[in-house]
mmCIF file of C-alpha atoms and ligand atoms in Angstrom:
data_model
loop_
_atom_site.group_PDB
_atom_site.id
_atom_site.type_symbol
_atom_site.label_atom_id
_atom_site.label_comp_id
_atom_site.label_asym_id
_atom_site.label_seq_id
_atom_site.Cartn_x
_atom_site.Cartn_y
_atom_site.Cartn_z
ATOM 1 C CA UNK Y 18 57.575 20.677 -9.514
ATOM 2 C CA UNK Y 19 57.480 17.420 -11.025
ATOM 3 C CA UNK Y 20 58.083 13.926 -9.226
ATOM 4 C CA UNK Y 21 58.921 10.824 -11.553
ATOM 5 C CA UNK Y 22 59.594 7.070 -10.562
ATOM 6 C CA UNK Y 23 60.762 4.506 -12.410
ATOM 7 C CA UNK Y 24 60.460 1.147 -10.980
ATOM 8 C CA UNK Y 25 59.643 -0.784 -13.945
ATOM 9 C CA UNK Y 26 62.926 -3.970 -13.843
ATOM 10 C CA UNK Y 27 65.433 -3.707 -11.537
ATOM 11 C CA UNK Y 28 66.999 -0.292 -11.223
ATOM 12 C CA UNK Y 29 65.025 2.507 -8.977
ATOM 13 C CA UNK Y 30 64.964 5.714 -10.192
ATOM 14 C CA UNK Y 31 63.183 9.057 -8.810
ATOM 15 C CA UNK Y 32 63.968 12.219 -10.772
ATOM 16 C CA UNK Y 33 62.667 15.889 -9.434
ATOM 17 C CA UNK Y 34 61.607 18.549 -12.992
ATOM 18 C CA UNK Y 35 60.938 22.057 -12.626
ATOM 19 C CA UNK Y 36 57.853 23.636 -13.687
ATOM 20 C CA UNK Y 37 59.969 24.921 -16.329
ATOM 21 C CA UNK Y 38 60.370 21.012 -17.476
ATOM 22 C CA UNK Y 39 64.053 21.539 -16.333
ATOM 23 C CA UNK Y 40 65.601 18.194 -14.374
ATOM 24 C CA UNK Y 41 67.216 19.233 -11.197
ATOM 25 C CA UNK Y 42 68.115 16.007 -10.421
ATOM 26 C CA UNK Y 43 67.772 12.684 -10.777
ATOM 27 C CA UNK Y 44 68.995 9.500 -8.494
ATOM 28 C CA UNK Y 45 69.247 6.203 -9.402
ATOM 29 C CA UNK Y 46 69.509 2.763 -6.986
ATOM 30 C CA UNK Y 47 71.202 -0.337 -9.314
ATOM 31 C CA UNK Y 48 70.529 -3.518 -7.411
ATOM 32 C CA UNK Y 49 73.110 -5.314 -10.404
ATOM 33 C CA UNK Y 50 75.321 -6.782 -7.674
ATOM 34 C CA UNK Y 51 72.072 -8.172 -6.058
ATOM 35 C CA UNK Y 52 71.675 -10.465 -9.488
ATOM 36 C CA UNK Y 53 74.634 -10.585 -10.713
ATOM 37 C CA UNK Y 54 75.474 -14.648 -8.936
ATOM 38 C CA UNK Y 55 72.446 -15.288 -11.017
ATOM 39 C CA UNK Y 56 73.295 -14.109 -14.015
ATOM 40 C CA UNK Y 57 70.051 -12.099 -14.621
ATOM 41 C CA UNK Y 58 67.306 -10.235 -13.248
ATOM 42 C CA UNK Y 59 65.241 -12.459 -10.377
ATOM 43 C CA UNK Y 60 62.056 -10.631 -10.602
ATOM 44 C CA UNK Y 61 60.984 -11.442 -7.089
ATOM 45 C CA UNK Y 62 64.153 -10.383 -6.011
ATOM 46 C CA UNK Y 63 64.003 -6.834 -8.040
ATOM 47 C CA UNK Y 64 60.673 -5.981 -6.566
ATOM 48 C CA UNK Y 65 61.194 -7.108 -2.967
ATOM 49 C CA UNK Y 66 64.205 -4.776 -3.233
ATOM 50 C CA UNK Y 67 62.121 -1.921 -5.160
ATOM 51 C CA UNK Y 68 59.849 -2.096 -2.196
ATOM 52 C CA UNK Y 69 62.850 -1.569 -0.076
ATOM 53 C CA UNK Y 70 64.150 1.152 -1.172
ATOM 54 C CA UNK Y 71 62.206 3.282 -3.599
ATOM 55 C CA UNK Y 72 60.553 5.732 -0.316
ATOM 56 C CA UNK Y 73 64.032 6.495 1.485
ATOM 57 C CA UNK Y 74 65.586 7.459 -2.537
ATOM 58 C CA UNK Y 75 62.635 10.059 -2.633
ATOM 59 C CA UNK Y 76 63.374 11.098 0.823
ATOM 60 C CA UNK Y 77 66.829 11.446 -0.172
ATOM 61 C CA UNK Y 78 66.105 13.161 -3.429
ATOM 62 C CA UNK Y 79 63.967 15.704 -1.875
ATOM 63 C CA UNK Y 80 66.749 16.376 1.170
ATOM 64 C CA UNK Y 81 69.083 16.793 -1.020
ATOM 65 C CA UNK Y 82 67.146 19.545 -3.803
ATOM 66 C CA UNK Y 83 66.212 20.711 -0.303
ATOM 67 C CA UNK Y 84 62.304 20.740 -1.580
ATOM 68 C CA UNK Y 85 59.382 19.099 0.759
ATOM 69 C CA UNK Y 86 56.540 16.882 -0.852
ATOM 70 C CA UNK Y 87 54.217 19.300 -0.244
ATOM 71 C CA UNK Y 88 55.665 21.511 -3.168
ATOM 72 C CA UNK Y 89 55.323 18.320 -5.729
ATOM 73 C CA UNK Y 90 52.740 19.657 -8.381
ATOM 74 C CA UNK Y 91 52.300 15.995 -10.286
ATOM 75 C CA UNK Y 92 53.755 12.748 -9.823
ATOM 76 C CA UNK Y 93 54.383 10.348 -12.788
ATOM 77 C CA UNK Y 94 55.544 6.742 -12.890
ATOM 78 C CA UNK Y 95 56.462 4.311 -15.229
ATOM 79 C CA UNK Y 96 53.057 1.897 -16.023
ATOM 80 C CA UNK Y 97 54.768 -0.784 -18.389
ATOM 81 C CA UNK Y 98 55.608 -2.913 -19.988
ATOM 82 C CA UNK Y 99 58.070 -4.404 -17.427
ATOM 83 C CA UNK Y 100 58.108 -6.984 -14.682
ATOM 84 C CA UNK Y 101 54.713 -6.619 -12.663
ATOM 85 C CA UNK Y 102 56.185 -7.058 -8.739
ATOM 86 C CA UNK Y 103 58.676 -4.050 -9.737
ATOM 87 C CA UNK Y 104 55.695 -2.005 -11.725
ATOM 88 C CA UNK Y 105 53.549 -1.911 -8.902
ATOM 89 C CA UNK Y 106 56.002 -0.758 -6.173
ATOM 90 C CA UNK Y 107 56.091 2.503 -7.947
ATOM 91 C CA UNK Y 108 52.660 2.756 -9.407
ATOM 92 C CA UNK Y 109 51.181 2.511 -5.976
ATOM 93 C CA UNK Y 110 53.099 4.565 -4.332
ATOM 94 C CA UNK Y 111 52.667 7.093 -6.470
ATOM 95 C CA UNK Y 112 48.561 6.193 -6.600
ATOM 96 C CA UNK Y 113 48.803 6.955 -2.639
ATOM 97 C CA UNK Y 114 50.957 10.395 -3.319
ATOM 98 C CA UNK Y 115 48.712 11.885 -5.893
ATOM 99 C CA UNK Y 116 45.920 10.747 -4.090
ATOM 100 C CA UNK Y 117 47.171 12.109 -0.664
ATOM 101 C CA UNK Y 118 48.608 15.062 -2.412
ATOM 102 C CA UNK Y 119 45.586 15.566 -4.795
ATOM 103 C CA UNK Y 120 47.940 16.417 -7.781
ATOM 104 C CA UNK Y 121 47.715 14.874 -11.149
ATOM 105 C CA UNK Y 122 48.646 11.037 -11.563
ATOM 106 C CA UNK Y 123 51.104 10.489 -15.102
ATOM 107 C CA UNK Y 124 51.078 7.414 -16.370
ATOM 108 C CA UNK Y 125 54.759 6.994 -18.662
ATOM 109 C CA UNK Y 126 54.961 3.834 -20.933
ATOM 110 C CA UNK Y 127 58.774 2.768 -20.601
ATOM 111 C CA UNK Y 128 59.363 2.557 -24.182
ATOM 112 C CA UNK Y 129 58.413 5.867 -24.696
ATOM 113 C CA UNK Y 130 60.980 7.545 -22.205
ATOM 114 C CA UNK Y 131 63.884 5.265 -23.629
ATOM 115 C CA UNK Y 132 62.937 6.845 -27.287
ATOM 116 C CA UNK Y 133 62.741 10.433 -25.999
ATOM 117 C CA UNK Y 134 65.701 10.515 -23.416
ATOM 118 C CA UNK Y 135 67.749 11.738 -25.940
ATOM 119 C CA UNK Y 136 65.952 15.319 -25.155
ATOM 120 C CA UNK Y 137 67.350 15.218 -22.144
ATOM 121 C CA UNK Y 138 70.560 16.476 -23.501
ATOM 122 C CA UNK Y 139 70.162 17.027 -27.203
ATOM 123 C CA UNK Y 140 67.416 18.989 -29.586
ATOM 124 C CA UNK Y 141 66.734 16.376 -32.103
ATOM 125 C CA UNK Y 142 64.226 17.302 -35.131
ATOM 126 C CA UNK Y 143 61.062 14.866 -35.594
ATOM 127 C CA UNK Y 144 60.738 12.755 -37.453
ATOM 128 C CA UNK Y 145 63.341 10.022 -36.574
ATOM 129 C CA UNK Y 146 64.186 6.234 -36.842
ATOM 130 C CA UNK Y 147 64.007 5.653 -32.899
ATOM 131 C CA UNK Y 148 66.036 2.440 -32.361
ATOM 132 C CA UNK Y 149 65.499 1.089 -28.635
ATOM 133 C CA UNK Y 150 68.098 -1.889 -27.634
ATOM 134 C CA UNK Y 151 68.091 -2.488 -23.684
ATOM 135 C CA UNK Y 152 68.208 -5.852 -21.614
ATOM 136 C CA UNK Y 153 64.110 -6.407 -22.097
ATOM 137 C CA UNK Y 154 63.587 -5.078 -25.808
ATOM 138 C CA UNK Y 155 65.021 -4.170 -29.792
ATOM 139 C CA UNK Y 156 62.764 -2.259 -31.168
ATOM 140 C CA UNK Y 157 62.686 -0.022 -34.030
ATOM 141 C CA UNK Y 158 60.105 2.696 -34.151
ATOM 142 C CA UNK Y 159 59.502 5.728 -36.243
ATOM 143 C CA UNK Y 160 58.783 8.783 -34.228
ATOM 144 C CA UNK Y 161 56.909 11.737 -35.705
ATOM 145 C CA UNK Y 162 56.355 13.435 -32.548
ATOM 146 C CA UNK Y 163 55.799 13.331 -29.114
ATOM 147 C CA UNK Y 164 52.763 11.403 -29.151
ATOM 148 C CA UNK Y 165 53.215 9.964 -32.397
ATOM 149 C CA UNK Y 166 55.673 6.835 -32.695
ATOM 150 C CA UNK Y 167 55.052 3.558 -34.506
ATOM 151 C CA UNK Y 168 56.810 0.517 -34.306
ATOM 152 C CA UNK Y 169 58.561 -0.959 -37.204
ATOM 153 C CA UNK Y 170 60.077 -4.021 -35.938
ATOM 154 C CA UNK Y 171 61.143 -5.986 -32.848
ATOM 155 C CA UNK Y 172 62.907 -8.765 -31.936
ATOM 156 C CA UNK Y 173 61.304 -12.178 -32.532
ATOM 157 C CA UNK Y 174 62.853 -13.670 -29.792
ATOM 158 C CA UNK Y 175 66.142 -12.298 -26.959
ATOM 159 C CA UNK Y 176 66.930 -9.052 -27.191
ATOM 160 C CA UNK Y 177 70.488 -7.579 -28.066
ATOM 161 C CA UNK Y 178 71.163 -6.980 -24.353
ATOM 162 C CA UNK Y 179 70.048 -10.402 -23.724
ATOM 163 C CA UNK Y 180 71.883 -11.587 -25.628
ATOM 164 C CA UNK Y 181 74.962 -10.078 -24.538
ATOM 165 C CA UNK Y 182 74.154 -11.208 -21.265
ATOM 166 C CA UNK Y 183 73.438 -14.806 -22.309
ATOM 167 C CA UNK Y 184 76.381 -14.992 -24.377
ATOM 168 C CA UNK Y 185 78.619 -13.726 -21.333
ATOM 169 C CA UNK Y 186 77.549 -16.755 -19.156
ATOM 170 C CA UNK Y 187 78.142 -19.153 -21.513
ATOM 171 C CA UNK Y 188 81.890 -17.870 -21.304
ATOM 172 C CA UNK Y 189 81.733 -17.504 -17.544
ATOM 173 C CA UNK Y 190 81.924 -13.728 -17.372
ATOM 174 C CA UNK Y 191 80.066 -11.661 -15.337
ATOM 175 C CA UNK Y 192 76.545 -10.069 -15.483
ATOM 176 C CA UNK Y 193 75.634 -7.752 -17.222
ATOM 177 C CA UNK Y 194 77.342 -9.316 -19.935
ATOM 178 C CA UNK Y 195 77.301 -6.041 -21.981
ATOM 179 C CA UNK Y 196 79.952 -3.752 -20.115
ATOM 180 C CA UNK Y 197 81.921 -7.169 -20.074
ATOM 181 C CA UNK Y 198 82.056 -8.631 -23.375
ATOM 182 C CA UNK Y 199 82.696 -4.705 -24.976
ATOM 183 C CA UNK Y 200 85.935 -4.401 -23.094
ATOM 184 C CA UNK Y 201 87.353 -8.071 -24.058
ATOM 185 C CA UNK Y 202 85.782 -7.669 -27.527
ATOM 186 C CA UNK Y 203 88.721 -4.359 -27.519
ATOM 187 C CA UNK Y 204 91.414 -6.793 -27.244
ATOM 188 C CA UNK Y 205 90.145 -9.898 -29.824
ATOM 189 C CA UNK Y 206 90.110 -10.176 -33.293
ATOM 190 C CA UNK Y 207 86.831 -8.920 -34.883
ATOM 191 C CA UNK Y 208 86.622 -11.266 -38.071
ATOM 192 C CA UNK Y 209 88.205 -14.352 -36.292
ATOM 193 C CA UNK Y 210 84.932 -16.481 -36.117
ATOM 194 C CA UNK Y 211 81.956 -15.449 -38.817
ATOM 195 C CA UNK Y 212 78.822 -15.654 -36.561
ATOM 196 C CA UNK Y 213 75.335 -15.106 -37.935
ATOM 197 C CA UNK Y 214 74.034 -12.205 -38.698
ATOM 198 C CA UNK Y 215 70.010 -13.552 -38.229
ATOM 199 C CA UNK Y 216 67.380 -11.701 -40.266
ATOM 200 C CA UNK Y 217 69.990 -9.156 -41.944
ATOM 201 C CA UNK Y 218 68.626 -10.417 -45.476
ATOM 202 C CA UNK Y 219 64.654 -10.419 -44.115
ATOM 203 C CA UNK Y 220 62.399 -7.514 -45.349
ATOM 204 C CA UNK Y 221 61.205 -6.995 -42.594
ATOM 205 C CA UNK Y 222 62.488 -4.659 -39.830
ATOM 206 C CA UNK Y 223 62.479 -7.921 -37.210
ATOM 207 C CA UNK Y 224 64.994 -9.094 -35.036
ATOM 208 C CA UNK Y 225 65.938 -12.176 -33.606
ATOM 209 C CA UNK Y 226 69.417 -12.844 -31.654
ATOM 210 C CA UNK Y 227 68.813 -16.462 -30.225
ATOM 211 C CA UNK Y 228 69.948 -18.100 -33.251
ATOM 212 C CA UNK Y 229 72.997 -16.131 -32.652
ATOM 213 C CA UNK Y 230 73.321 -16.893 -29.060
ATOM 214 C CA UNK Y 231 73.140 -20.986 -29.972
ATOM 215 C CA UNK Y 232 75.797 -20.257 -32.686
ATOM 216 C CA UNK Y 233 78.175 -18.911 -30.420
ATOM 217 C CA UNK Y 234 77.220 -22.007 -28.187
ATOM 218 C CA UNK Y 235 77.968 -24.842 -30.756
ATOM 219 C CA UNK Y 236 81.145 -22.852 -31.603
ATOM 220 C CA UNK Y 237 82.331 -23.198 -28.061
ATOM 221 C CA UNK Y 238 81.514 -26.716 -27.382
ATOM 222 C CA UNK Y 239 83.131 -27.543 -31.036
ATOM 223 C CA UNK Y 240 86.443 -25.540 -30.004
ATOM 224 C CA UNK Y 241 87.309 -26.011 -26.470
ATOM 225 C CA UNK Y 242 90.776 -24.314 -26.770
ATOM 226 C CA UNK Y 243 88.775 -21.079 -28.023
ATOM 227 C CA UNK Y 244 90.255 -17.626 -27.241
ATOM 228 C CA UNK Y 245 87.688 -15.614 -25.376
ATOM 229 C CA UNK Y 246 88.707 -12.407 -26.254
ATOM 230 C CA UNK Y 247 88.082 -13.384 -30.295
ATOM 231 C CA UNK Y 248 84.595 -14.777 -29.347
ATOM 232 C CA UNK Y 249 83.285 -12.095 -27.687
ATOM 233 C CA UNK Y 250 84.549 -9.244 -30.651
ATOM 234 C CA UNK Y 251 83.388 -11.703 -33.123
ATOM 235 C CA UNK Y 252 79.848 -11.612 -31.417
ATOM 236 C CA UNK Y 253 79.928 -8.126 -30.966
ATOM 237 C CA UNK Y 254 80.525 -7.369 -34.332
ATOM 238 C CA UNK Y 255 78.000 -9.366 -35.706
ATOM 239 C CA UNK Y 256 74.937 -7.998 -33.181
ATOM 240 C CA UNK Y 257 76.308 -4.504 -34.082
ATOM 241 C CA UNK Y 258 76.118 -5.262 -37.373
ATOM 242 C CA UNK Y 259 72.415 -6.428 -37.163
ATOM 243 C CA UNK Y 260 71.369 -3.369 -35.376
ATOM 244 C CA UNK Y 261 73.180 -0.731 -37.910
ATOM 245 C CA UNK Y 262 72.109 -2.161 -41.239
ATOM 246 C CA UNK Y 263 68.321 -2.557 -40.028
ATOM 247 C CA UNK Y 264 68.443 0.742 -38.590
ATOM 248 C CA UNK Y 265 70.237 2.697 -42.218
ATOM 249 C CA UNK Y 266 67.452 0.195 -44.100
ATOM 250 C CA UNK Y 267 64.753 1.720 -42.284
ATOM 251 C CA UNK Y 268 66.443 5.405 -42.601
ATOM 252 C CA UNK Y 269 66.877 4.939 -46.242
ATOM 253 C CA UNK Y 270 63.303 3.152 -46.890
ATOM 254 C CA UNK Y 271 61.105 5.574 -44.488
ATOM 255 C CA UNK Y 272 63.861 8.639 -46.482
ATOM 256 C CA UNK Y 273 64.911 9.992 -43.158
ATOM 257 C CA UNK Y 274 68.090 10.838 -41.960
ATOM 258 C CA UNK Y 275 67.820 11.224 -38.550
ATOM 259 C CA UNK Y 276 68.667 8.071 -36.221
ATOM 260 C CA UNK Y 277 68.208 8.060 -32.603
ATOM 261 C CA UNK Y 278 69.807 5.313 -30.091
ATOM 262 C CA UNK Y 279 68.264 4.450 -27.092
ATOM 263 C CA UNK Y 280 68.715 1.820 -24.139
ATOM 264 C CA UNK Y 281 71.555 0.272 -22.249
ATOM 265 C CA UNK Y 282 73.452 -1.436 -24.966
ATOM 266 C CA UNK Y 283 73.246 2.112 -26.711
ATOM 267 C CA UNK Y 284 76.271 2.885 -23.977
ATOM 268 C CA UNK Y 285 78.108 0.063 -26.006
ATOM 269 C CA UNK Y 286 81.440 1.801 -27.432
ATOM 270 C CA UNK Y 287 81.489 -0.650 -30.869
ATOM 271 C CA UNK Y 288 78.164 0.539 -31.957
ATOM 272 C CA UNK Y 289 78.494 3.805 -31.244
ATOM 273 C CA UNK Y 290 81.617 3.920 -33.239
ATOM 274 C CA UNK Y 291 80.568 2.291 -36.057
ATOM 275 C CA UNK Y 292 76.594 3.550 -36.247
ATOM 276 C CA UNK Y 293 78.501 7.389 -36.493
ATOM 277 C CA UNK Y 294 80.874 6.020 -38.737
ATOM 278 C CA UNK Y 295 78.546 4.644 -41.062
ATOM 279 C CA UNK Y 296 75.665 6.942 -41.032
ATOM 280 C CA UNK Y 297 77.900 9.536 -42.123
ATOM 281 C CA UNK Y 298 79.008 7.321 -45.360
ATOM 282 C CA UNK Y 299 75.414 7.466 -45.951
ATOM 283 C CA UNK Y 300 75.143 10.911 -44.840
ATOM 284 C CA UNK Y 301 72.194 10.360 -41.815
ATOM 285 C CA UNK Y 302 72.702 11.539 -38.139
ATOM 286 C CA UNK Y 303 72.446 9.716 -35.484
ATOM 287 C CA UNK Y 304 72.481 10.558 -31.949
ATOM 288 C CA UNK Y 305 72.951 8.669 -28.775
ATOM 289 C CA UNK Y 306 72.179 9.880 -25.128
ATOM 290 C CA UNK Y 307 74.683 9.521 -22.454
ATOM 291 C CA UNK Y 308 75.164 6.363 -20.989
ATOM 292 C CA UNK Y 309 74.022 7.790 -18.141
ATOM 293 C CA UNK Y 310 70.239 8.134 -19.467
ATOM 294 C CA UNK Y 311 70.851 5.171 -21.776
ATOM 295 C CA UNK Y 312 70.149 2.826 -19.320
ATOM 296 C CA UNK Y 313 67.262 2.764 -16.984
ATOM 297 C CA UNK Y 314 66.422 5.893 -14.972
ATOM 298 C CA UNK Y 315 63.760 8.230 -13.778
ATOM 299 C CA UNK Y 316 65.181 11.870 -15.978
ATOM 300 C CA UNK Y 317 63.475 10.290 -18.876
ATOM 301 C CA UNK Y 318 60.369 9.239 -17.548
ATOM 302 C CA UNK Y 319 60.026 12.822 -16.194
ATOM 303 C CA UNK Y 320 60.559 14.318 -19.240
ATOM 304 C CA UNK Y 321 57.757 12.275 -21.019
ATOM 305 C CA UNK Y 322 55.398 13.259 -17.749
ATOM 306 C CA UNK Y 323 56.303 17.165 -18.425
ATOM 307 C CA UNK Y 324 55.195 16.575 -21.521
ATOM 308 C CA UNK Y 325 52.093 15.011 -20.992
ATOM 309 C CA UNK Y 326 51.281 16.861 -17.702
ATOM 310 C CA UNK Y 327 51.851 20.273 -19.831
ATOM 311 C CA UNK Y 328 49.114 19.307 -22.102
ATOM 312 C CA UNK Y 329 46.878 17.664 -19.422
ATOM 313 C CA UNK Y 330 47.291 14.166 -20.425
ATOM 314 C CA UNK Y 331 46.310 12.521 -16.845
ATOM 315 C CA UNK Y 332 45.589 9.863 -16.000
ATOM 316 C CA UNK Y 333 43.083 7.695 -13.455
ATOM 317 C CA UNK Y 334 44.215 6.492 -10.229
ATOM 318 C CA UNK Y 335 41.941 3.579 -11.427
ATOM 319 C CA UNK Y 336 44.720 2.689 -14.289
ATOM 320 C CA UNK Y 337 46.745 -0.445 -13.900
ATOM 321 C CA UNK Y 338 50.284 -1.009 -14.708
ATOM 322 C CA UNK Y 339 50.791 -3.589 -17.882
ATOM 323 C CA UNK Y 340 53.830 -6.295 -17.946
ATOM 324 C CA UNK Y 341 53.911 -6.294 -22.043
ATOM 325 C CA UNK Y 342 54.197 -4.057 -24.746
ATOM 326 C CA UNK Y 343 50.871 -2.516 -26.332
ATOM 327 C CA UNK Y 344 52.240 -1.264 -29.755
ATOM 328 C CA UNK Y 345 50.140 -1.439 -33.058
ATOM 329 C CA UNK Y 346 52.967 -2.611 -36.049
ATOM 330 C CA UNK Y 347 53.538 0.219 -38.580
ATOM 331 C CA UNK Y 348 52.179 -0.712 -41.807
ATOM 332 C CA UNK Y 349 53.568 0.424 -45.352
HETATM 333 O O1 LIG F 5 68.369 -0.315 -20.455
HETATM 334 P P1 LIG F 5 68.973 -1.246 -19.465
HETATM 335 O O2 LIG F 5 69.841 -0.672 -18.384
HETATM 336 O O3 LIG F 5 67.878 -2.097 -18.750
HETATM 337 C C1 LIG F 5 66.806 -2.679 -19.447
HETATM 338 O O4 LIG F 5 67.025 -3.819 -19.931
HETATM 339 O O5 LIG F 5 65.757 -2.022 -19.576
HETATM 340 O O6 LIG F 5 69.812 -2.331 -20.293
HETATM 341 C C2 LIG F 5 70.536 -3.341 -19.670
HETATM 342 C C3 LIG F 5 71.190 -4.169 -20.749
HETATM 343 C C4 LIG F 5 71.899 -5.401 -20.219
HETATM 344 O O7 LIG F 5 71.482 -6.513 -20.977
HETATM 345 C C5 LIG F 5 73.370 -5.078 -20.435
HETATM 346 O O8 LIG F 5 74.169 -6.217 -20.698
HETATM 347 C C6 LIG F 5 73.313 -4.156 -21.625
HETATM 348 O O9 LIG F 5 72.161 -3.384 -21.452
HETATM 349 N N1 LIG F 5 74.491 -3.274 -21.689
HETATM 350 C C7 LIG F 5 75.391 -3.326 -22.677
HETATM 351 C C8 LIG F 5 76.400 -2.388 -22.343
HETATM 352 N N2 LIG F 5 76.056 -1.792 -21.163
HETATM 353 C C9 LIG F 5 74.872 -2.358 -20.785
HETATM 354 N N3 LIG F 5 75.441 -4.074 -23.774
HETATM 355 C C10 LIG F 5 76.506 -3.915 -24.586
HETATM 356 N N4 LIG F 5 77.506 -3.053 -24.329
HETATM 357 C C11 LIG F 5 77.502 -2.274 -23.229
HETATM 358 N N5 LIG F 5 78.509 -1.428 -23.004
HETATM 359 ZN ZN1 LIG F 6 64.598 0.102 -20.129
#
């Protein structure tokens, strides 16, 4: 049996695999309402809380598959890139399990479980244009394999989520701004104000929604009588917009015509709509996990550590967790 963590932002999440590689089950803690007055994560905040709570959610986890520690055969844990307080609540408790236990330590880069959740649930062929859009990152990647995937772009500045998020507390609405803005966006017109669409027209496989964010700003400060609902489908639309032509580019560039959608503002119902709707005009796939495993959660951070405990990929209890992204750029 297989024990994963994820502590790497603000959500806990422990997750129990098989020696089979099958999840029995996975838990997750969401400390959301903790940040929510603030309108974003407050890292101290996230890891005090971490700290708090990750040991009783194993306990629980492990009461509840009825299994005792003793029968865990590796541990793995998410190492980065994230917010350091939070990283190191799970890294070193699961240091002091595999080195109490003496089973292997896994070391699972964040970024990598987003882009291979989608095995959690589906069989999807390699390769694939992986495109990961959560509260921290936007990233496209191309993924030949399990231990082959190379970035292709990322944002220059906020990610999508961010954005969302920013963009909700500039209209007063509650965090996360995702969840939020998607359900007023269902009521608003979606052509009422042209926003930005930044870097749609760049070569390059780059993002960038701050522009965006300021141009929903300026709009709102020159229209004071503005009608929420129309804002936030008019925003939607245009980072959704973003996202799926960068993503078909890359598909039609790279000539592959499998897409896969990762991250928490993968659960958002616009994109999903659309992205099937026009990959099939161009006659691509694309796939999307759950929302469930589209946000953050320990299931895919197991599933990377079956992987890489499988073929012996372990790792030093001498490693130490990283706060940023280590990712060569994919030349062409
Ligand atoms: O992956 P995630 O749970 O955490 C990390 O950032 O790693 O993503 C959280 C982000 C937040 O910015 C939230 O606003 C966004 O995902 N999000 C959404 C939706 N649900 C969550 N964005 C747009 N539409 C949604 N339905
Ligand atoms: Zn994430």
């Amino acid at each position: 049996m297989l024990l994963a963590i994820e502590t790497s932002c603000d959500e806990t999440g422990v997750a129990l695999f098989s020696e089979e590689g099958t999840l029995i089950k996975h838990l997750l803690y969401s400390q959301v309402a903790l940040h929510s007055p603030f309108g974003g994560i407050v890292p101290e905040i996230a890891s005090r809380k971490q700290l708090e709570v990750l040991t009783p959610l194993i306990k629980k986890l492990l009461e509840e598959t009825k299994f005792s520690i003793k029968e865990i055969k590796s541990i793995c844990v998410t190492f980065g890139p994230g917010l350091i307080g939070s990283l190191l609540v799970g890294v070193s408790l699961a240091k002091a399990l595999s080195f109490a236990l003496k089973i292997p330590l896994i070391a699972v880069d964040h970024l990598q479980a987003h882009l291979f959740s989608i095995f959690l649930e589906k069989k999807v062929e390699f390769p694939y244009i992986g495109l990961l859009v959560s509260g921290g990152h936007t990233a496209l990647f191309l993924v030949n394999s399990w231990e082959e995937y190379k970035l292709l772009g990322h944002t220059r500045d906020d990610a999508a989520g961010e954005a969302f998020d920013k963009v909700a507390k500039l209209l007063n609405l509650s965090y996360p701004g995702g969840p939020v803005i998607s359900k007023l966006a269902e009521k608003g017109n979606r052509k009422a104000i042209s926003f930005p669409r930044p870097l749609l027209e760049d070569k390059s496989f780059d993002f960038s929604f701050s522009g965006l964010k300021t141009a929903v700003l300026n709009y709102l400060k020159l229209n004071p009588q503005f009608n929420t609902e129309d804002v936030c489908a008019s925003f939607e639309d245009a980072i959704c917009d973003v996202l799926i032509k960068k993503t078909l580019r890359a598909s039609e560039i790279l000539n592959i015509s499998r897409i896969v959608v990762t991250g928490g503002v993968a659960s958002n119902k616009r994109l999903r709509e659309l992205f099937y709707e026009k990959a099939q005009e161009k006659g691509f796939e694309v796939y999307f996990p759950s929302p469930e495993f589209c946000t953050d959660n320990a299931a895919m951070v197991g599933l990377v550590g079956y992987y890489k405990w499988k073929n012996k990929l372990w790792d030093s209890l001498e490693k130490e967790p990283y706060a940023r992204a280590v990712f060569e750029k994919f030349k062409f």
